[in-house]
Amino acid sequence: MRIDERIAHAHGDLSPQEQKAAATLLEHLDDLATYRAAELATLAGVSKATMSRLFRSLGFADFDEVREHLRALRTAGEPRRVDGSPDLAVHVAVEGEAIARTVSQAALRDAALLLAGAGRLLVVGWRNSHPVALHLRQQLVQARAGVTLAPLPGQVLGEELADLGPGDAVVVVGFRRRPQGFAEFLDAACATGADVVLVADPTALPLARRAGVWLECPVQGGLAFDSYAAAMSLVSVLADAVLSARGRPARDRVSAISRTYAALGEVE
């Protein structure tokens, strides 16, 4: 198992200090091998002994073994940085692996049923997560009514949450380099009584327990910038599952929308 998968698998059994150390490892996966174990402990605000216990809990003898693990991942097509022009074939292979690792079937089913049956549905995403949230909203609105997107330009979120309650749902898209206040928003969304689905990369694992459904989706690939190919693929699969879950009403809505497109001449 990859180190991020090991952290996800063991997270519930880790002590609070080990979870804090694990969050630091996830934040620095791209350049983890450039640090010493003591430096990582300082970054995490934990003791060197805690960091060593974490390595053992993850199945590594020590940090040297972690470095070897990371080198093996890069050899398999996940370099930390790219020198010169990227190899397109390697990039495609890495993207395919990321898509294959995205989310479990059970979590996908649970999320689809929540989104299909919710009264109101709010989709939220900031920064690089916003295009993913926008695409998800655009797909879901084909299958059901009452889907809104936030934040929009000039918009704050308090009034959006004020309308939500039990029977509603919020999809929070939160890929890494999330804005300050992200955790507080997640708590506020949960406090409304609405069901919360969190879509994010493994660095959001410490927040996953706050959500009702956790859809883990990797964005780290072989290039210098994060890749959202797996995230967009997840949007397509999730929207398709919602369409199927809603059945005939969703198909009737798709037909009605298509007739409206034709009447207005909006699409070719």
PDB file of C-alpha atoms in Angstrom:
ATOM      1  CA  MET A   1       0.000   0.000   0.000  1.00  0.00           C
ATOM      2  CA  ARG A   2       1.073   3.572  -0.736  1.00  0.00           C
ATOM      3  CA  ILE A   3       1.932   5.711   2.264  1.00  0.00           C
ATOM      4  CA  ASP A   4      -1.233   7.824   1.915  1.00  0.00           C
ATOM      5  CA  GLU A   5      -3.334   4.651   1.750  1.00  0.00           C
ATOM      6  CA  ARG A   6      -1.562   3.282   4.843  1.00  0.00           C
ATOM      7  CA  ILE A   7      -2.364   6.490   6.718  1.00  0.00           C
ATOM      8  CA  ALA A   8      -6.026   6.275   5.658  1.00  0.00           C
ATOM      9  CA  HIS A   9      -6.201   2.616   6.739  1.00  0.00           C
ATOM     10  CA  ALA A  10      -4.551   3.182  10.139  1.00  0.00           C
ATOM     11  CA  HIS A  11      -5.896   6.661  10.948  1.00  0.00           C
ATOM     12  CA  GLY A  12      -8.591   5.563  13.366  1.00  0.00           C
ATOM     13  CA  ASP A  13      -6.075   3.604  15.472  1.00  0.00           C
ATOM     14  CA  LEU A  14      -3.525   6.425  15.736  1.00  0.00           C
ATOM     15  CA  SER A  15      -3.152   8.586  18.830  1.00  0.00           C
ATOM     16  CA  PRO A  16      -4.033  12.302  18.509  1.00  0.00           C
ATOM     17  CA  GLN A  17      -0.322  13.176  18.314  1.00  0.00           C
ATOM     18  CA  GLU A  18       0.283  10.505  15.680  1.00  0.00           C
ATOM     19  CA  GLN A  19      -2.691  11.823  13.687  1.00  0.00           C
ATOM     20  CA  LYS A  20      -1.130  15.279  13.857  1.00  0.00           C
ATOM     21  CA  ALA A  21       2.151  13.851  12.564  1.00  0.00           C
ATOM     22  CA  ALA A  22       0.310  11.925   9.831  1.00  0.00           C
ATOM     23  CA  ALA A  23      -1.365  15.151   8.636  1.00  0.00           C
ATOM     24  CA  THR A  24       2.099  16.683   8.203  1.00  0.00           C
ATOM     25  CA  LEU A  25       3.271  13.697   6.156  1.00  0.00           C
ATOM     26  CA  LEU A  26       0.244  14.078   3.870  1.00  0.00           C
ATOM     27  CA  GLU A  27       0.878  17.816   3.460  1.00  0.00           C
ATOM     28  CA  HIS A  28       4.481  17.122   2.381  1.00  0.00           C
ATOM     29  CA  LEU A  29       4.115  14.006   0.245  1.00  0.00           C
ATOM     30  CA  ASP A  30       5.626  15.784  -2.774  1.00  0.00           C
ATOM     31  CA  ASP A  31       8.898  16.586  -1.018  1.00  0.00           C
ATOM     32  CA  LEU A  32       8.842  14.249   1.979  1.00  0.00           C
ATOM     33  CA  ALA A  33      12.101  12.555   1.068  1.00  0.00           C
ATOM     34  CA  THR A  34      13.987  15.865   1.283  1.00  0.00           C
ATOM     35  CA  TYR A  35      13.360  16.139   5.045  1.00  0.00           C
ATOM     36  CA  ARG A  36      14.956  14.420   8.005  1.00  0.00           C
ATOM     37  CA  ALA A  37      12.732  12.706  10.541  1.00  0.00           C
ATOM     38  CA  ALA A  38      13.588  15.318  13.171  1.00  0.00           C
ATOM     39  CA  GLU A  39      12.615  18.122  10.783  1.00  0.00           C
ATOM     40  CA  LEU A  40       9.253  16.481  10.116  1.00  0.00           C
ATOM     41  CA  ALA A  41       8.655  16.153  13.864  1.00  0.00           C
ATOM     42  CA  THR A  42       9.361  19.872  14.278  1.00  0.00           C
ATOM     43  CA  LEU A  43       7.016  20.754  11.409  1.00  0.00           C
ATOM     44  CA  ALA A  44       4.261  18.648  12.971  1.00  0.00           C
ATOM     45  CA  GLY A  45       4.864  19.980  16.481  1.00  0.00           C
ATOM     46  CA  VAL A  46       5.376  16.479  17.889  1.00  0.00           C
ATOM     47  CA  SER A  47       8.301  14.644  19.438  1.00  0.00           C
ATOM     48  CA  LYS A  48      10.792  12.586  17.430  1.00  0.00           C
ATOM     49  CA  ALA A  49       9.561   9.544  19.369  1.00  0.00           C
ATOM     50  CA  THR A  50       5.988  10.194  18.171  1.00  0.00           C
ATOM     51  CA  MET A  51       7.164  10.445  14.572  1.00  0.00           C
ATOM     52  CA  SER A  52       9.072   7.171  14.932  1.00  0.00           C
ATOM     53  CA  ARG A  53       6.004   5.449  16.409  1.00  0.00           C
ATOM     54  CA  LEU A  54       3.956   6.697  13.462  1.00  0.00           C
ATOM     55  CA  PHE A  55       6.410   5.203  10.974  1.00  0.00           C
ATOM     56  CA  ARG A  56       6.152   1.839  12.762  1.00  0.00           C
ATOM     57  CA  SER A  57       2.341   2.060  12.901  1.00  0.00           C
ATOM     58  CA  LEU A  58       2.374   2.517   9.126  1.00  0.00           C
ATOM     59  CA  GLY A  59       4.514  -0.575   8.641  1.00  0.00           C
ATOM     60  CA  PHE A  60       7.904   1.110   8.160  1.00  0.00           C
ATOM     61  CA  ALA A  61      10.933   0.241  10.243  1.00  0.00           C
ATOM     62  CA  ASP A  62      12.192   3.836  10.170  1.00  0.00           C
ATOM     63  CA  PHE A  63      12.296   6.955   8.008  1.00  0.00           C
ATOM     64  CA  ASP A  64      14.936   5.454   5.719  1.00  0.00           C
ATOM     65  CA  GLU A  65      12.348   2.845   4.737  1.00  0.00           C
ATOM     66  CA  VAL A  66       9.814   5.630   4.099  1.00  0.00           C
ATOM     67  CA  ARG A  67      12.318   7.264   1.720  1.00  0.00           C
ATOM     68  CA  GLU A  68      12.786   3.979  -0.132  1.00  0.00           C
ATOM     69  CA  HIS A  69       9.018   3.650  -0.426  1.00  0.00           C
ATOM     70  CA  LEU A  70       8.773   7.154  -1.933  1.00  0.00           C
ATOM     71  CA  ARG A  71      11.606   6.447  -4.367  1.00  0.00           C
ATOM     72  CA  ALA A  72       9.766   3.310  -5.493  1.00  0.00           C
ATOM     73  CA  LEU A  73       6.630   5.365  -6.144  1.00  0.00           C
ATOM     74  CA  ARG A  74       8.565   7.847  -8.253  1.00  0.00           C
ATOM     75  CA  THR A  75      10.196   5.011 -10.189  1.00  0.00           C
ATOM     76  CA  ALA A  76       6.715   3.698 -10.948  1.00  0.00           C
ATOM     77  CA  GLY A  77       5.835   7.019 -12.592  1.00  0.00           C
ATOM     78  CA  GLU A  78       5.205   9.451  -9.749  1.00  0.00           C
ATOM     79  CA  PRO A  79       8.189  11.830  -9.742  1.00  0.00           C
ATOM     80  CA  ARG A  80       8.199  14.628  -7.185  1.00  0.00           C
ATOM     81  CA  ARG A  81       9.179  17.166  -9.818  1.00  0.00           C
ATOM     82  CA  VAL A  82       9.450  17.070 -13.613  1.00  0.00           C
ATOM     83  CA  ASP A  83      12.653  18.163 -15.346  1.00  0.00           C
ATOM     84  CA  GLY A  84      12.096  19.201 -18.941  1.00  0.00           C
ATOM     85  CA  SER A  85       9.079  18.186 -20.974  1.00  0.00           C
ATOM     86  CA  PRO A  86       6.797  15.614 -19.321  1.00  0.00           C
ATOM     87  CA  ASP A  87       6.487  12.144 -20.800  1.00  0.00           C
ATOM     88  CA  LEU A  88       2.865  12.034 -22.013  1.00  0.00           C
ATOM     89  CA  ALA A  89       2.659   8.238 -21.836  1.00  0.00           C
ATOM     90  CA  VAL A  90       3.858   8.224 -18.216  1.00  0.00           C
ATOM     91  CA  HIS A  91       1.445  11.020 -17.362  1.00  0.00           C
ATOM     92  CA  VAL A  92      -1.506   9.119 -18.851  1.00  0.00           C
ATOM     93  CA  ALA A  93      -0.514   5.984 -16.934  1.00  0.00           C
ATOM     94  CA  VAL A  94      -0.324   7.907 -13.653  1.00  0.00           C
ATOM     95  CA  GLU A  95      -3.716   9.526 -14.298  1.00  0.00           C
ATOM     96  CA  GLY A  96      -5.245   6.127 -14.984  1.00  0.00           C
ATOM     97  CA  GLU A  97      -3.870   4.783 -11.713  1.00  0.00           C
ATOM     98  CA  ALA A  98      -5.262   7.792  -9.823  1.00  0.00           C
ATOM     99  CA  ILE A  99      -8.722   7.275 -11.309  1.00  0.00           C
ATOM    100  CA  ALA A 100      -8.588   3.575 -10.430  1.00  0.00           C
ATOM    101  CA  ARG A 101      -7.760   4.449  -6.794  1.00  0.00           C
ATOM    102  CA  THR A 102     -10.592   6.949  -6.464  1.00  0.00           C
ATOM    103  CA  VAL A 103     -13.245   6.185  -3.829  1.00  0.00           C
ATOM    104  CA  SER A 104     -14.824   2.897  -2.783  1.00  0.00           C
ATOM    105  CA  GLN A 105     -17.989   1.563  -4.391  1.00  0.00           C
ATOM    106  CA  ALA A 106     -19.782   1.563  -1.028  1.00  0.00           C
ATOM    107  CA  ALA A 107     -18.957   5.221  -0.336  1.00  0.00           C
ATOM    108  CA  LEU A 108     -20.037   6.176  -3.856  1.00  0.00           C
ATOM    109  CA  ARG A 109     -23.369   4.375  -3.385  1.00  0.00           C
ATOM    110  CA  ASP A 110     -23.965   6.064  -0.020  1.00  0.00           C
ATOM    111  CA  ALA A 111     -23.201   9.505  -1.468  1.00  0.00           C
ATOM    112  CA  ALA A 112     -25.437   8.967  -4.504  1.00  0.00           C
ATOM    113  CA  LEU A 113     -28.402   7.919  -2.348  1.00  0.00           C
ATOM    114  CA  LEU A 114     -27.984  10.973  -0.122  1.00  0.00           C
ATOM    115  CA  LEU A 115     -27.783  13.368  -3.063  1.00  0.00           C
ATOM    116  CA  ALA A 116     -30.668  11.720  -4.864  1.00  0.00           C
ATOM    117  CA  GLY A 117     -32.996  11.897  -1.887  1.00  0.00           C
ATOM    118  CA  ALA A 118     -32.062  15.251  -0.348  1.00  0.00           C
ATOM    119  CA  GLY A 119     -34.519  18.152  -0.271  1.00  0.00           C
ATOM    120  CA  ARG A 120     -32.159  21.054  -0.891  1.00  0.00           C
ATOM    121  CA  LEU A 121     -28.646  20.337  -2.152  1.00  0.00           C
ATOM    122  CA  LEU A 122     -25.738  22.780  -1.747  1.00  0.00           C
ATOM    123  CA  VAL A 123     -22.397  22.197  -3.524  1.00  0.00           C
ATOM    124  CA  VAL A 124     -19.441  24.168  -2.129  1.00  0.00           C
ATOM    125  CA  GLY A 125     -15.854  24.581  -3.303  1.00  0.00           C
ATOM    126  CA  TRP A 126     -13.106  27.195  -3.112  1.00  0.00           C
ATOM    127  CA  ARG A 127      -9.966  27.850  -5.167  1.00  0.00           C
ATOM    128  CA  ASN A 128      -9.019  24.825  -7.302  1.00  0.00           C
ATOM    129  CA  SER A 129     -11.961  22.939  -5.822  1.00  0.00           C
ATOM    130  CA  HIS A 130     -14.437  25.453  -7.255  1.00  0.00           C
ATOM    131  CA  PRO A 131     -14.309  24.193 -10.888  1.00  0.00           C
ATOM    132  CA  VAL A 132     -14.925  20.654  -9.622  1.00  0.00           C
ATOM    133  CA  ALA A 133     -17.867  21.865  -7.528  1.00  0.00           C
ATOM    134  CA  LEU A 134     -19.198  23.859 -10.493  1.00  0.00           C
ATOM    135  CA  HIS A 135     -19.022  20.813 -12.761  1.00  0.00           C
ATOM    136  CA  LEU A 136     -20.719  18.633 -10.142  1.00  0.00           C
ATOM    137  CA  ARG A 137     -23.541  21.146  -9.739  1.00  0.00           C
ATOM    138  CA  GLN A 138     -23.975  21.360 -13.514  1.00  0.00           C
ATOM    139  CA  GLN A 139     -24.283  17.587 -13.784  1.00  0.00           C
ATOM    140  CA  LEU A 140     -26.560  17.132 -10.766  1.00  0.00           C
ATOM    141  CA  VAL A 141     -28.987  19.841 -11.891  1.00  0.00           C
ATOM    142  CA  GLN A 142     -29.731  17.709 -14.960  1.00  0.00           C
ATOM    143  CA  ALA A 143     -30.980  14.931 -12.690  1.00  0.00           C
ATOM    144  CA  ARG A 144     -32.775  16.863  -9.953  1.00  0.00           C
ATOM    145  CA  ALA A 145     -34.022  20.296  -8.900  1.00  0.00           C
ATOM    146  CA  GLY A 146     -32.892  22.392  -5.958  1.00  0.00           C
ATOM    147  CA  VAL A 147     -29.117  22.242  -6.530  1.00  0.00           C
ATOM    148  CA  THR A 148     -27.202  25.439  -5.700  1.00  0.00           C
ATOM    149  CA  LEU A 149     -23.508  26.362  -5.891  1.00  0.00           C
ATOM    150  CA  ALA A 150     -21.453  28.380  -3.437  1.00  0.00           C
ATOM    151  CA  PRO A 151     -19.572  30.566  -3.031  1.00  0.00           C
ATOM    152  CA  LEU A 152     -20.432  32.797  -5.992  1.00  0.00           C
ATOM    153  CA  PRO A 153     -18.655  36.149  -6.596  1.00  0.00           C
ATOM    154  CA  GLY A 154     -19.513  38.588  -3.832  1.00  0.00           C
ATOM    155  CA  GLN A 155     -21.271  35.864  -1.861  1.00  0.00           C
ATOM    156  CA  VAL A 156     -20.777  34.731   1.722  1.00  0.00           C
ATOM    157  CA  LEU A 157     -22.041  31.396   2.982  1.00  0.00           C
ATOM    158  CA  GLY A 158     -24.041  32.179   6.100  1.00  0.00           C
ATOM    159  CA  GLU A 159     -27.314  32.688   4.259  1.00  0.00           C
ATOM    160  CA  GLU A 160     -26.792  29.493   2.272  1.00  0.00           C
ATOM    161  CA  LEU A 161     -26.404  27.393   5.423  1.00  0.00           C
ATOM    162  CA  ALA A 162     -29.286  29.148   7.201  1.00  0.00           C
ATOM    163  CA  ASP A 163     -31.800  27.544   4.831  1.00  0.00           C
ATOM    164  CA  LEU A 164     -30.547  23.986   5.376  1.00  0.00           C
ATOM    165  CA  GLY A 165     -31.779  21.390   7.824  1.00  0.00           C
ATOM    166  CA  PRO A 166     -32.419  17.670   8.266  1.00  0.00           C
ATOM    167  CA  GLY A 167     -33.267  16.035   4.960  1.00  0.00           C
ATOM    168  CA  ASP A 168     -30.998  18.398   3.003  1.00  0.00           C
ATOM    169  CA  ALA A 169     -27.424  17.718   1.884  1.00  0.00           C
ATOM    170  CA  VAL A 170     -24.160  19.596   1.391  1.00  0.00           C
ATOM    171  CA  VAL A 171     -21.310  18.455  -0.848  1.00  0.00           C
ATOM    172  CA  VAL A 172     -18.077  20.101   0.290  1.00  0.00           C
ATOM    173  CA  VAL A 173     -15.229  19.867  -2.233  1.00  0.00           C
ATOM    174  CA  GLY A 174     -11.936  20.529  -0.456  1.00  0.00           C
ATOM    175  CA  PHE A 175      -8.737  19.616  -2.261  1.00  0.00           C
ATOM    176  CA  ARG A 176      -5.412  20.558  -0.754  1.00  0.00           C
ATOM    177  CA  ARG A 177      -4.368  24.143  -0.127  1.00  0.00           C
ATOM    178  CA  ARG A 178      -7.800  24.729   1.304  1.00  0.00           C
ATOM    179  CA  PRO A 179      -8.651  28.245   2.567  1.00  0.00           C
ATOM    180  CA  GLN A 180      -8.539  29.129   6.221  1.00  0.00           C
ATOM    181  CA  GLY A 181     -11.840  28.449   7.897  1.00  0.00           C
ATOM    182  CA  PHE A 182     -12.516  25.299   5.872  1.00  0.00           C
ATOM    183  CA  ALA A 183     -12.833  23.082   8.965  1.00  0.00           C
ATOM    184  CA  GLU A 184     -15.117  25.623  10.633  1.00  0.00           C
ATOM    185  CA  PHE A 185     -17.375  25.686   7.575  1.00  0.00           C
ATOM    186  CA  LEU A 186     -17.511  21.891   7.598  1.00  0.00           C
ATOM    187  CA  ASP A 187     -18.571  21.964  11.256  1.00  0.00           C
ATOM    188  CA  ALA A 188     -21.202  24.629  10.528  1.00  0.00           C
ATOM    189  CA  ALA A 189     -22.608  22.563   7.643  1.00  0.00           C
ATOM    190  CA  CYS A 190     -22.881  19.515   9.909  1.00  0.00           C
ATOM    191  CA  ALA A 191     -24.538  21.616  12.620  1.00  0.00           C
ATOM    192  CA  THR A 192     -27.460  22.414  10.290  1.00  0.00           C
ATOM    193  CA  GLY A 193     -28.552  18.770  10.489  1.00  0.00           C
ATOM    194  CA  ALA A 194     -28.042  18.321   6.747  1.00  0.00           C
ATOM    195  CA  ASP A 195     -26.107  15.308   5.485  1.00  0.00           C
ATOM    196  CA  VAL A 196     -22.550  16.281   4.542  1.00  0.00           C
ATOM    197  CA  VAL A 197     -20.457  14.642   1.817  1.00  0.00           C
ATOM    198  CA  LEU A 198     -16.756  15.570   1.772  1.00  0.00           C
ATOM    199  CA  VAL A 199     -14.865  15.184  -1.537  1.00  0.00           C
ATOM    200  CA  ALA A 200     -11.142  15.729  -1.059  1.00  0.00           C
ATOM    201  CA  ASP A 201      -7.629  14.348  -1.385  1.00  0.00           C
ATOM    202  CA  PRO A 202      -5.923  12.376   1.429  1.00  0.00           C
ATOM    203  CA  THR A 203      -4.654  15.559   3.149  1.00  0.00           C
ATOM    204  CA  ALA A 204      -8.254  16.121   4.335  1.00  0.00           C
ATOM    205  CA  LEU A 205      -8.302  12.807   6.188  1.00  0.00           C
ATOM    206  CA  PRO A 206      -8.255  14.482   9.651  1.00  0.00           C
ATOM    207  CA  LEU A 207     -11.530  16.195   8.652  1.00  0.00           C
ATOM    208  CA  ALA A 208     -13.190  13.100   7.207  1.00  0.00           C
ATOM    209  CA  ARG A 209     -14.914  12.047  10.439  1.00  0.00           C
ATOM    210  CA  ARG A 210     -16.842  15.300  10.507  1.00  0.00           C
ATOM    211  CA  ALA A 211     -18.678  14.343   7.298  1.00  0.00           C
ATOM    212  CA  GLY A 212     -21.323  11.685   6.879  1.00  0.00           C
ATOM    213  CA  VAL A 213     -19.695  10.355   3.705  1.00  0.00           C
ATOM    214  CA  TRP A 214     -16.019  10.693   2.783  1.00  0.00           C
ATOM    215  CA  LEU A 215     -15.058  10.438  -0.900  1.00  0.00           C
ATOM    216  CA  GLU A 216     -11.276  10.322  -1.116  1.00  0.00           C
ATOM    217  CA  CYS A 217      -9.856  11.396  -4.481  1.00  0.00           C
ATOM    218  CA  PRO A 218      -6.111  11.799  -5.231  1.00  0.00           C
ATOM    219  CA  VAL A 219      -4.792  14.857  -7.048  1.00  0.00           C
ATOM    220  CA  GLN A 220      -1.049  14.230  -6.778  1.00  0.00           C
ATOM    221  CA  GLY A 221       0.475  12.950  -9.994  1.00  0.00           C
ATOM    222  CA  GLY A 222       3.769  13.076 -11.823  1.00  0.00           C
ATOM    223  CA  LEU A 223       3.640  16.754 -12.791  1.00  0.00           C
ATOM    224  CA  ALA A 224       4.491  19.891 -10.859  1.00  0.00           C
ATOM    225  CA  PHE A 225       0.808  20.871 -10.549  1.00  0.00           C
ATOM    226  CA  ASP A 226      -1.997  18.824  -9.061  1.00  0.00           C
ATOM    227  CA  SER A 227      -4.173  16.968 -11.547  1.00  0.00           C
ATOM    228  CA  TYR A 228      -7.962  16.972 -11.279  1.00  0.00           C
ATOM    229  CA  ALA A 229      -8.602  14.270 -13.872  1.00  0.00           C
ATOM    230  CA  ALA A 230      -9.639  11.787 -11.186  1.00  0.00           C
ATOM    231  CA  ALA A 231     -11.848  14.420  -9.528  1.00  0.00           C
ATOM    232  CA  MET A 232     -13.692  15.178 -12.768  1.00  0.00           C
ATOM    233  CA  SER A 233     -14.087  11.455 -13.404  1.00  0.00           C
ATOM    234  CA  LEU A 234     -15.544  11.068  -9.921  1.00  0.00           C
ATOM    235  CA  VAL A 235     -18.043  13.858 -10.695  1.00  0.00           C
ATOM    236  CA  SER A 236     -19.227  11.987 -13.783  1.00  0.00           C
ATOM    237  CA  VAL A 237     -19.621   8.680 -11.942  1.00  0.00           C
ATOM    238  CA  LEU A 238     -21.373  10.290  -8.974  1.00  0.00           C
ATOM    239  CA  ALA A 239     -23.795  12.270 -11.166  1.00  0.00           C
ATOM    240  CA  ASP A 240     -24.568   9.142 -13.171  1.00  0.00           C
ATOM    241  CA  ALA A 241     -25.310   7.246  -9.948  1.00  0.00           C
ATOM    242  CA  VAL A 242     -27.657  10.027  -8.789  1.00  0.00           C
ATOM    243  CA  LEU A 243     -29.436   9.967 -12.149  1.00  0.00           C
ATOM    244  CA  SER A 244     -29.925   6.212 -11.844  1.00  0.00           C
ATOM    245  CA  ALA A 245     -31.065   6.447  -8.223  1.00  0.00           C
ATOM    246  CA  ARG A 246     -33.784   8.997  -9.069  1.00  0.00           C
ATOM    247  CA  GLY A 247     -35.124   6.847 -11.900  1.00  0.00           C
ATOM    248  CA  ARG A 248     -38.027   8.018 -14.061  1.00  0.00           C
ATOM    249  CA  PRO A 249     -38.343  11.545 -12.561  1.00  0.00           C
ATOM    250  CA  ALA A 250     -34.703  12.210 -13.459  1.00  0.00           C
ATOM    251  CA  ARG A 251     -35.164  10.952 -17.015  1.00  0.00           C
ATOM    252  CA  ASP A 252     -38.262  13.123 -17.401  1.00  0.00           C
ATOM    253  CA  ARG A 253     -36.289  16.119 -16.147  1.00  0.00           C
ATOM    254  CA  VAL A 254     -33.491  15.486 -18.665  1.00  0.00           C
ATOM    255  CA  SER A 255     -36.069  15.406 -21.460  1.00  0.00           C
ATOM    256  CA  ALA A 256     -37.713  18.616 -20.233  1.00  0.00           C
ATOM    257  CA  ILE A 257     -34.365  20.401 -20.074  1.00  0.00           C
ATOM    258  CA  SER A 258     -33.509  19.247 -23.600  1.00  0.00           C
ATOM    259  CA  ARG A 259     -36.848  20.592 -24.883  1.00  0.00           C
ATOM    260  CA  THR A 260     -36.137  23.927 -23.231  1.00  0.00           C
ATOM    261  CA  TYR A 261     -32.667  24.048 -24.805  1.00  0.00           C
ATOM    262  CA  ALA A 262     -34.282  23.495 -28.199  1.00  0.00           C
ATOM    263  CA  ALA A 263     -36.980  26.093 -27.645  1.00  0.00           C
ATOM    264  CA  LEU A 264     -34.456  28.748 -26.629  1.00  0.00           C
ATOM    265  CA  GLY A 265     -31.812  27.731 -29.163  1.00  0.00           C
ATOM    266  CA  GLU A 266     -29.242  27.701 -26.371  1.00  0.00           C
ATOM    267  CA  VAL A 267     -27.113  24.738 -27.484  1.00  0.00           C
ATOM    268  CA  GLU A 268     -26.256  23.227 -30.870  1.00  0.00           C
TER     269      GLU A 268
END
